[in-house]
XYZ file of C-alpha atoms in Angstrom:
653
model
C -48.856 173.963 16.971
C -50.529 172.557 13.890
C -51.624 174.989 11.196
C -54.868 174.324 9.261
C -53.846 175.745 5.872
C -55.609 174.908 2.639
C -52.655 174.555 0.243
C -52.139 171.251 -1.510
C -49.211 168.890 -1.928
C -47.850 166.832 -4.805
C -49.078 163.314 -5.303
C -48.723 161.004 -8.241
C -51.277 158.579 -6.915
C -54.527 160.512 -6.510
C -56.454 162.955 -8.663
C -56.547 166.572 -7.614
C -59.354 167.506 -5.238
C -60.056 170.487 -3.018
C -59.516 169.243 0.520
C -58.396 171.249 3.551
C -55.052 170.434 5.122
C -53.793 170.395 8.668
C -50.061 170.987 8.739
C -47.447 170.208 11.380
C -46.175 172.785 13.813
C -42.852 173.778 12.413
C -42.029 174.181 8.760
C -44.246 171.886 6.757
C -45.080 174.721 4.413
C -46.235 174.986 0.817
C -44.586 176.704 -2.096
C -46.178 179.773 -3.624
C -47.724 179.323 -7.038
C -44.659 180.763 -8.738
C -42.304 178.347 -7.026
C -39.007 177.975 -8.756
C -38.940 174.268 -7.938
C -41.329 173.739 -10.853
C -39.950 173.620 -14.345
C -42.175 173.580 -17.417
C -41.172 170.961 -19.951
C -41.559 171.148 -23.727
C -44.872 169.292 -23.472
C -46.249 171.752 -20.931
C -46.124 169.262 -18.022
C -44.360 170.067 -14.772
C -41.628 168.133 -13.033
C -42.349 168.281 -9.287
C -39.578 167.609 -6.808
C -40.445 164.795 -4.395
C -38.957 166.770 -1.493
C -40.584 170.140 -2.216
C -44.157 170.882 -1.138
C -46.427 172.183 -3.924
C -49.929 173.640 -4.204
C -51.158 171.392 -6.994
C -53.009 168.425 -5.501
C -54.710 167.146 -2.390
C -53.086 166.105 0.842
C -54.079 163.474 3.357
C -57.508 163.577 4.943
C -57.181 161.665 8.197
C -60.937 161.598 8.769
C -61.631 159.564 5.612
C -58.517 157.418 5.050
C -56.398 154.975 7.024
C -53.471 155.258 4.588
C -51.296 158.313 5.201
C -49.029 159.394 2.351
C -47.818 162.670 3.873
C -46.012 163.555 7.106
C -46.914 166.466 9.369
C -43.781 166.391 11.530
C -42.902 169.961 10.746
C -40.996 169.940 7.479
C -37.809 168.656 9.077
C -37.996 165.633 6.769
C -39.427 165.074 3.293
C -43.193 165.523 3.460
C -43.952 162.392 1.440
C -43.885 159.158 3.455
C -42.550 157.455 0.332
C -39.568 159.826 0.235
C -38.806 159.863 3.959
C -35.605 157.859 4.638
C -36.936 156.180 7.784
C -39.543 153.662 8.879
C -42.702 155.687 9.538
C -46.079 154.516 10.860
C -49.084 156.846 10.895
C -52.331 156.055 12.725
C -55.015 158.343 11.323
C -58.175 159.688 12.928
C -60.243 157.236 10.901
C -58.286 154.216 12.148
C -58.454 155.468 15.747
C -62.230 155.565 15.402
C -62.438 152.180 13.675
C -60.646 150.501 16.566
C -62.409 152.587 19.223
C -59.006 153.367 20.719
C -59.479 155.595 23.770
C -55.915 155.357 25.143
C -52.598 155.995 23.402
C -51.595 152.419 24.216
C -54.641 151.244 22.249
C -53.808 153.553 19.339
C -50.248 152.222 19.035
C -50.724 148.536 19.808
C -51.166 147.564 16.132
C -47.972 149.371 15.051
C -44.993 147.115 14.193
C -42.044 147.419 16.558
C -44.069 148.840 19.464
C -44.875 146.884 22.627
C -47.511 148.481 24.866
C -49.031 148.082 28.328
C -46.057 146.142 29.672
C -46.636 147.306 33.276
C -49.934 145.436 33.507
C -52.213 146.902 36.169
C -50.345 150.219 36.442
C -52.989 152.650 35.177
C -51.085 155.905 35.774
C -49.563 156.415 32.318
C -49.416 155.080 28.782
C -46.484 152.694 28.488
C -44.940 151.824 25.142
C -41.505 150.954 23.803
C -40.329 151.612 20.240
C -37.663 149.185 19.048
C -36.952 148.239 22.646
C -36.509 151.762 24.040
C -38.694 154.414 25.620
C -40.278 156.644 22.996
C -39.780 160.394 23.059
C -43.075 162.223 22.633
C -43.897 165.417 20.756
C -46.962 167.488 20.089
C -47.030 169.141 16.691
C -43.260 168.760 16.450
C -42.472 170.365 19.839
C -41.312 168.104 22.677
C -43.786 167.338 25.433
C -40.825 167.222 27.816
C -42.040 167.615 31.384
C -45.626 166.989 30.185
C -44.787 163.366 29.336
C -46.252 161.958 32.557
C -49.903 162.436 31.592
C -52.129 160.153 29.568
C -52.954 162.044 26.391
C -56.516 162.091 25.036
C -56.516 160.565 21.508
C -59.804 162.290 20.615
C -57.958 165.610 20.639
C -55.606 164.588 17.819
C -55.894 164.167 14.061
C -53.259 161.432 13.969
C -50.270 159.893 15.711
C -47.015 159.665 13.767
C -44.329 157.195 14.778
C -40.903 157.812 13.268
C -38.599 154.892 14.049
C -34.944 155.316 14.999
C -32.951 158.202 16.468
C -34.254 161.657 15.626
C -32.163 164.053 17.697
C -31.069 165.968 14.602
C -34.720 166.659 13.829
C -36.251 167.040 17.274
C -33.440 167.527 19.793
C -32.699 165.261 22.748
C -34.681 162.072 22.237
C -34.412 158.346 22.792
C -32.954 156.170 20.014
C -35.886 153.820 19.425
C -38.170 156.414 17.883
C -40.493 159.346 18.420
C -44.275 159.669 18.685
C -45.737 162.930 17.371
C -49.303 163.939 18.308
C -50.950 166.164 15.677
C -53.552 168.458 17.260
C -57.005 169.021 15.792
C -57.286 172.606 14.515
C -59.741 174.513 12.259
C -60.120 173.298 8.658
C -62.040 176.259 7.179
C -65.122 174.166 6.503
C -68.280 173.235 8.368
C -67.964 169.986 10.266
C -69.469 168.411 13.346
C -70.063 165.221 15.271
C -71.309 164.139 18.650
C -71.097 160.653 20.113
C -71.941 158.760 23.262
C -71.026 155.336 24.588
C -71.606 153.075 27.558
C -69.718 149.921 28.516
C -68.270 147.677 31.178
C -67.496 149.008 34.665
C -70.111 151.765 34.228
C -67.979 153.396 31.558
C -69.975 156.321 30.158
C -68.603 159.011 27.872
C -69.811 161.832 25.645
C -67.735 163.628 23.007
C -68.118 166.326 20.367
C -66.081 167.894 17.547
C -67.431 171.004 15.764
C -65.912 173.587 13.446
C -66.915 176.212 10.903
C -65.938 179.426 9.119
C -66.865 182.540 11.096
C -67.046 185.283 8.445
C -68.192 185.733 4.859
C -64.657 186.343 3.622
C -63.661 182.870 4.810
C -60.600 184.176 6.649
C -61.593 183.219 10.205
C -62.424 179.705 11.426
C -62.894 177.898 14.711
C -62.959 174.365 16.097
C -64.078 173.008 19.476
C -63.451 169.468 20.681
C -64.545 167.999 23.999
C -64.978 164.779 25.927
C -66.536 163.928 29.293
C -65.981 160.489 30.799
C -67.249 158.914 34.016
C -66.029 155.366 34.456
C -64.550 152.746 36.696
C -61.881 150.100 36.128
C -61.793 146.357 36.770
C -61.201 146.515 40.511
C -63.550 147.661 43.246
C -63.633 151.349 44.141
C -61.610 152.435 41.109
C -62.160 155.555 38.994
C -61.272 156.499 35.428
C -62.880 159.934 35.016
C -61.876 162.615 32.521
C -62.740 166.128 31.340
C -61.177 167.385 28.107
C -61.753 170.563 26.102
C -59.908 171.999 23.100
C -60.778 175.295 21.430
C -58.866 176.778 18.497
C -59.136 179.812 16.250
C -57.383 180.388 12.919
C -57.045 183.607 10.911
C -55.928 183.361 7.278
C -56.041 186.774 5.578
C -54.326 185.380 2.453
C -53.302 182.003 1.075
C -49.754 182.733 2.245
C -50.264 183.908 5.830
C -51.972 182.242 8.758
C -52.116 182.727 12.521
C -53.560 180.044 14.792
C -54.331 179.973 18.525
C -55.529 177.070 20.636
C -56.327 176.422 24.285
C -56.892 172.991 25.765
C -57.673 171.663 29.226
C -57.293 168.078 30.450
C -58.331 166.749 33.854
C -58.095 163.097 34.853
C -59.228 161.514 38.133
C -58.115 157.909 38.231
C -56.878 155.046 40.343
C -53.225 154.026 39.837
C -53.834 150.275 40.334
C -55.495 147.635 42.478
C -52.781 147.517 45.126
C -51.324 144.334 43.645
C -52.291 140.695 44.105
C -50.997 138.010 46.517
C -48.592 135.364 45.249
C -50.123 132.181 46.655
C -52.823 131.652 44.015
C -54.855 133.322 41.292
C -57.128 136.121 42.466
C -60.101 137.736 40.816
C -59.135 140.951 39.021
C -62.002 142.815 40.679
C -60.449 142.497 44.143
C -58.787 145.519 45.712
C -56.020 145.416 48.324
C -55.042 149.083 48.485
C -56.872 151.866 50.338
C -60.064 153.244 48.738
C -59.456 156.784 50.026
C -55.754 156.867 49.244
C -55.186 155.084 45.918
C -55.652 158.011 43.545
C -54.060 159.679 40.524
C -55.247 163.203 39.731
C -53.887 165.174 36.764
C -54.804 168.674 35.598
C -53.156 170.389 32.619
C -53.754 173.663 30.780
C -52.013 174.383 27.461
C -51.909 177.447 25.235
C -50.412 177.257 21.739
C -49.852 179.746 18.928
C -48.461 179.371 15.434
C -47.585 181.776 12.637
C -46.837 180.862 9.043
C -45.931 183.137 6.158
C -44.736 182.452 2.614
C -42.589 184.992 0.809
C -41.742 185.159 -2.891
C -39.267 182.827 -4.598
C -39.598 179.792 -2.335
C -38.813 181.385 1.044
C -41.048 180.439 3.981
C -41.170 181.301 7.675
C -42.922 179.605 10.580
C -42.918 180.396 14.294
C -44.512 178.340 17.062
C -45.036 178.809 20.775
C -46.572 176.637 23.496
C -47.049 177.080 27.247
C -48.238 174.285 29.545
C -49.007 174.155 33.263
C -49.679 170.837 34.996
C -50.251 169.324 38.426
C -49.858 165.552 38.814
C -50.639 163.949 42.188
C -50.764 160.254 42.935
C -50.586 157.947 45.930
C -51.313 154.317 46.613
C -51.017 151.483 49.108
C -49.732 148.199 47.719
C -49.032 144.626 48.803
C -45.526 143.374 49.593
C -45.944 139.614 49.470
C -43.367 136.817 49.433
C -43.456 133.111 48.698
C -42.532 132.180 52.305
C -45.572 133.914 53.801
C -47.673 131.869 56.244
C -51.286 132.758 56.903
C -53.502 135.339 55.242
C -51.976 138.571 56.569
C -49.869 140.381 53.955
C -47.592 143.375 54.497
C -48.336 146.640 52.737
C -46.417 149.803 51.878
C -47.484 153.237 50.672
C -45.914 155.508 48.092
C -46.934 158.799 46.529
C -45.752 161.960 44.794
C -47.275 165.411 44.367
C -45.685 167.217 41.422
C -46.018 170.313 39.276
C -44.604 171.206 35.859
C -44.475 174.373 33.787
C -43.022 174.532 30.315
C -42.545 177.225 27.678
C -41.195 176.134 24.303
C -40.970 177.803 20.923
C -39.128 177.798 17.628
C -38.564 179.844 14.491
C -37.825 178.043 11.217
C -37.023 179.282 7.728
C -37.043 177.124 4.609
C -35.758 177.967 1.154
C -36.598 175.863 -1.897
C -35.037 176.324 -5.304
C -33.692 174.441 -8.324
C -30.376 174.275 -10.136
C -30.986 172.613 -13.460
C -32.025 169.041 -12.713
C -31.223 169.419 -8.995
C -33.929 170.523 -6.574
C -32.800 171.948 -3.240
C -34.620 172.399 0.051
C -32.712 174.058 2.888
C -34.176 174.310 6.353
C -32.700 176.123 9.360
C -34.131 176.947 12.732
C -33.676 177.833 16.358
C -35.571 176.414 19.330
C -35.761 177.476 22.985
C -37.271 175.595 25.917
C -37.613 176.632 29.547
C -39.212 174.224 32.037
C -39.506 173.842 35.805
C -40.761 170.944 37.913
C -41.316 170.265 41.600
C -41.994 166.997 43.409
C -42.652 165.868 46.959
C -42.569 162.110 47.619
C -43.604 159.940 50.547
C -42.871 156.267 51.263
C -43.330 153.949 54.229
C -44.953 150.884 55.786
C -48.707 150.625 56.095
C -50.978 148.265 57.998
C -51.220 144.606 57.029
C -54.340 143.364 55.286
C -56.150 140.043 55.594
C -56.495 138.870 52.004
C -59.250 136.412 52.927
C -61.409 139.191 54.443
C -59.971 142.624 53.550
C -60.555 145.438 56.057
C -59.372 148.884 55.001
C -57.708 151.150 57.574
C -57.526 154.457 55.691
C -54.732 156.709 54.511
C -51.304 156.726 56.175
C -51.035 158.936 59.230
C -48.104 161.272 59.793
C -46.409 160.625 56.450
C -43.346 162.855 56.030
C -41.779 163.451 52.594
C -38.464 161.697 52.130
C -37.708 163.719 48.975
C -38.655 167.286 48.015
C -37.089 168.378 44.738
C -37.173 171.393 42.427
C -35.701 171.229 38.923
C -35.226 173.606 36.025
C -34.344 172.782 32.432
C -33.217 175.264 29.813
C -32.434 174.257 26.238
C -31.223 176.336 23.316
C -30.887 174.658 19.927
C -29.918 175.365 16.346
C -30.432 172.948 13.458
C -29.915 172.765 9.711
C -31.090 170.199 7.186
C -30.362 169.999 3.480
C -32.321 167.942 0.963
C -31.125 167.562 -2.636
C -33.101 165.775 -5.333
C -31.191 164.747 -8.460
C -33.291 164.309 -11.627
C -36.336 163.515 -9.519
C -34.891 160.108 -8.559
C -32.036 160.285 -6.065
C -32.633 162.229 -2.840
C -29.751 163.055 -0.501
C -30.509 164.210 3.052
C -28.031 165.606 5.579
C -28.673 167.293 8.892
C -26.931 168.578 11.990
C -28.239 169.934 15.280
C -26.562 171.340 18.376
C -28.261 171.578 21.776
C -27.092 173.508 24.826
C -28.744 172.147 27.957
C -28.627 173.691 31.451
C -30.013 171.621 34.337
C -30.453 172.686 37.959
C -31.666 170.600 40.894
C -32.453 171.870 44.378
C -33.000 169.448 47.240
C -35.418 171.398 49.410
C -34.820 169.158 52.415
C -31.069 169.817 52.499
C -31.035 173.164 50.620
C -28.320 171.753 48.341
C -28.320 172.901 44.715
C -26.485 171.082 41.920
C -26.072 172.079 38.307
C -24.952 170.487 35.056
C -24.350 171.838 31.573
C -24.351 169.741 28.416
C -23.399 170.625 24.861
C -24.401 167.943 22.386
C -24.223 167.644 18.595
C -26.047 165.061 16.502
C -25.875 164.189 12.799
C -27.922 162.326 10.231
C -27.421 161.346 6.631
C -29.529 159.376 4.163
C -30.017 158.461 0.525
C -33.359 157.655 -1.086
C -33.679 156.253 -4.596
C -37.008 156.457 -6.436
C -36.975 153.217 -8.447
C -40.393 154.146 -9.854
C -42.920 156.784 -8.901
C -44.434 154.305 -6.442
C -41.357 152.385 -5.258
C -38.438 153.772 -3.272
C -35.452 152.369 -1.391
C -33.375 154.143 1.242
C -30.336 153.821 3.481
C -29.753 156.031 6.513
C -27.481 156.726 9.462
C -28.905 158.679 12.412
C -27.699 159.698 15.853
C -29.604 160.327 19.060
C -28.913 162.013 22.380
C -31.354 161.071 25.131
C -32.455 163.773 27.597
C -29.614 163.887 30.174
C -29.819 164.119 33.945
C -27.457 165.489 36.574
C -24.817 162.965 37.564
C -25.083 160.750 34.481
C -23.627 161.013 31.017
C -26.034 161.629 28.145
C -27.172 158.379 26.559
C -26.024 158.484 22.942
C -27.346 156.215 20.227
C -26.742 155.487 16.572
C -28.710 153.520 14.009
C -28.076 152.100 10.558
C -31.199 151.316 8.555
C -32.160 150.215 5.056
C -35.677 149.880 3.737
C -38.112 149.865 0.845
C -41.541 151.470 0.432
C -44.159 150.659 -2.168
C -47.276 152.633 -3.063
C -49.072 150.803 -5.911
C -51.127 152.542 -8.567
C -54.849 151.995 -8.669
C -55.213 151.279 -4.932
C -54.833 153.419 -1.839
C -52.144 151.407 -0.059
C -48.643 151.609 1.376
C -46.292 148.691 2.037
C -42.988 149.126 3.883
C -40.080 146.967 5.022
C -37.040 147.998 7.054
C -33.910 146.386 8.499
C -32.013 148.166 11.283
C -29.081 147.959 13.701
C -29.509 150.226 16.737
C -26.914 150.829 19.474
C -27.202 152.890 22.643
C -24.314 153.775 24.974
C -24.237 154.965 28.589
C -27.564 153.219 29.119
C -29.462 153.976 32.335
C -32.130 151.461 33.403
C -34.645 151.600 36.283
C -33.923 148.933 38.921
C -36.334 148.134 41.765
C -34.365 147.922 45.023
C -35.415 145.588 47.882
C -36.958 148.609 49.636
C -39.283 149.107 46.669
C -37.587 152.349 45.617
C -36.721 152.588 41.916
C -33.068 153.448 41.274
C -31.695 154.465 37.858
C -28.376 152.757 37.127
C -25.957 153.002 34.198
C -25.158 149.644 32.608
C -23.004 150.647 29.612
C -24.043 149.669 26.097
C -27.030 147.927 24.557
C -28.094 146.920 21.084
C -31.239 146.031 19.155
C -31.318 144.582 15.653
C -34.463 143.753 13.793
C -36.788 143.811 10.826
C -40.218 145.421 10.458
C -42.931 144.837 7.860
C -46.085 146.933 7.592
C -49.088 147.075 5.258
C -51.931 149.569 5.160
C -54.485 149.336 2.379
C -58.020 150.156 1.354
C -58.586 146.869 -0.456
C -62.060 147.496 -1.838
C -65.039 149.753 -1.337
C -65.444 149.922 2.439
C -62.775 147.298 3.239
C -59.569 148.446 4.981
C -56.593 146.509 6.286
C -53.647 147.249 8.533
C -51.087 144.669 9.533
C -47.497 144.238 10.498
C -44.743 142.001 11.798
C -41.617 142.846 13.776
C -38.629 140.805 14.828
C -36.233 142.418 17.287
C -33.240 140.932 19.046
C -32.107 142.943 22.044
C -28.891 142.448 24.001
C -26.807 144.203 26.609
C -23.385 144.394 24.964
C -21.636 145.356 28.185
C -22.887 146.475 31.534
C -23.318 145.862 35.223
C -26.414 146.289 37.393
C -25.901 146.326 41.164
C -22.701 144.323 40.811
C -24.175 141.695 38.460
C -22.881 141.427 34.896
C -25.689 141.421 32.344
C -23.565 141.087 29.194
C -25.474 139.156 26.548
C -28.799 139.318 28.373
C -31.943 140.475 26.608
C -33.913 143.549 27.636
C -36.824 143.237 30.007
C -40.308 143.553 28.448
C -38.976 143.392 24.862
C -40.325 140.384 22.903
C -38.529 138.924 19.897
C -41.659 138.538 17.775
C -44.766 140.692 17.382
C -47.504 140.555 14.756
C -50.883 142.206 14.225
C -53.775 142.342 11.750
C -56.902 144.499 11.661
C -59.763 144.434 9.144
C -62.728 146.808 8.965
C -65.711 146.588 6.629
C -68.218 149.409 6.153
C -71.631 147.879 5.504
C -73.477 149.340 2.480
C -76.687 150.565 4.080
C -78.847 153.618 3.410
C -81.662 153.087 5.887
C -82.590 154.999 9.015
C -79.797 153.386 11.029
C -77.186 155.162 8.910
C -73.672 153.889 8.301
C -72.513 150.746 10.081
C -69.175 148.976 10.192
C -67.692 145.813 11.633
C -64.073 145.195 12.560
C -61.943 142.317 13.713
C -58.350 142.264 14.864
C -55.702 140.007 16.335
C -52.300 140.621 17.894
C -49.453 138.321 18.837
C -46.853 139.403 21.387
C -44.086 136.880 21.970
C -42.634 136.027 25.382
C -40.146 138.355 27.034
C -38.070 138.440 30.216
C -39.323 140.086 33.384
C -36.000 141.695 34.330
C -32.536 142.551 32.994
C -31.021 139.589 34.816
C -33.150 137.157 32.737
C -33.463 134.909 35.800
C -37.161 135.036 36.716
C -38.629 133.440 33.618
C -40.605 134.919 30.717
């Protein structure tokens, strides 16, 4: 979990100031004051390695800035965004608030290279693709794994970090397009507090709070509590979008070099999966509902406990250990229309589908980092082990339901006598070791190399047939990169990374590789960051979801796919109170070779992946000191280009 230490990090772009710091879960640790990575010059100044964390100056404050210059992904990469050899986008707490983003899709929709909400009226989950592929998700550097199927609450996080490209060497099995890391709010060893309320369309009412303080005179114990209550509906009749969220955390820091943090959070969502669909013969009002009011539901309940320990030894040696346990139930069901263009009359067929599922997951890691110098060469060596144990169960139903008259809907209630067609139990065990080496030569050239090996054991039990199947995987991934600091504020990089997607029984692991070059610019005199990247991403043994005529979704292997593109991003605080974020992405996707249900898709583009995307957001804080307090105005625009509906590219865009 994240660790709310108060050490500081090097920065050549801001004056030193005493701000608290929330660190990532794994090994984003600071050097002791006597760190050997500092060398005193003849003039008395210090040369600070761009890949070694130091205690000298302030770090990011996500509550007051939209421009992130540091990463909190756990010390597995260089902490400075400028020195990280990958395209990185960070959405801070301040920007989340500026855009009033209350879903992860809303948080990410202004990030270049990410397409969101591509399933339209499906309100069960947050849907987003990074560089054309599903994104792997992490919380404080530890995979969410079996917890992926729940909509996260953005108010519980300091920031969201998007690291583009394959990251299996850093994070384990993950998809090649990129990873999204949620950084949890934890104590900051200072008094803070806010409470807010809002009311909007569809009787959307919510109340939230975020409080924290130091608990003792010595300043060694601190707490933080975050909560949100939401009662709301959605566009269509009879829908719900209710939520209860609570996060409590406690941190104990007896010295500047040791800290122990605990947190407990609870999330409950009561929602409606969708409207039941809409008929094909003409446009229908979005408020209409063709499902079953008592049966179209999606209820999620999750409890999570996290703990983190960090300790710094003498001479640049650091240790961190992290542990998280999660328990979740996820139940949904709905009745939906099955219309066709040849239909005559106003009666439309309907089907029902639903799944009750549970998930339990225990994950932890131990990481050591050693930083030192050899003349003009600074070295940072990181090594760690990680263990994950998870179990899931699911029981699914599917069948025909009563027809509905779309001109005068009459609801008939939940299905009667539904019998599960699938009852599954799964277990996942992963053991991993990883090593990464960073070398900085004369404070200009940074070489990065990493390797990780994962042992994965999967077991599936079909509880209807009592048949158990198992599969073992042993996968190694590599990464290598060079970063050149042209000036203190301008860097260029080239990288090669590999990925191994989470495997499943009966299919080969989907392996990916990416070549990327890019530049990053952080000008003096203004808080801003400009980035540009060019990439070539390939994924083999690709498995895609295909909707069969029965409505069941089948996962099929189609071979090899490729995405090539360019991304541009700008984040800047242009003047007092005026902030900007903008970006552009071009991506060209193609199936290099593959076959889906007997149809060759070679050369086709991906479904739901546009070629062009662009976005711009401006916020201005009004200078006002009256009784109304601070006020701000914002305006934004996004462009999402056309994309194909399916992998066959035969049903239009």
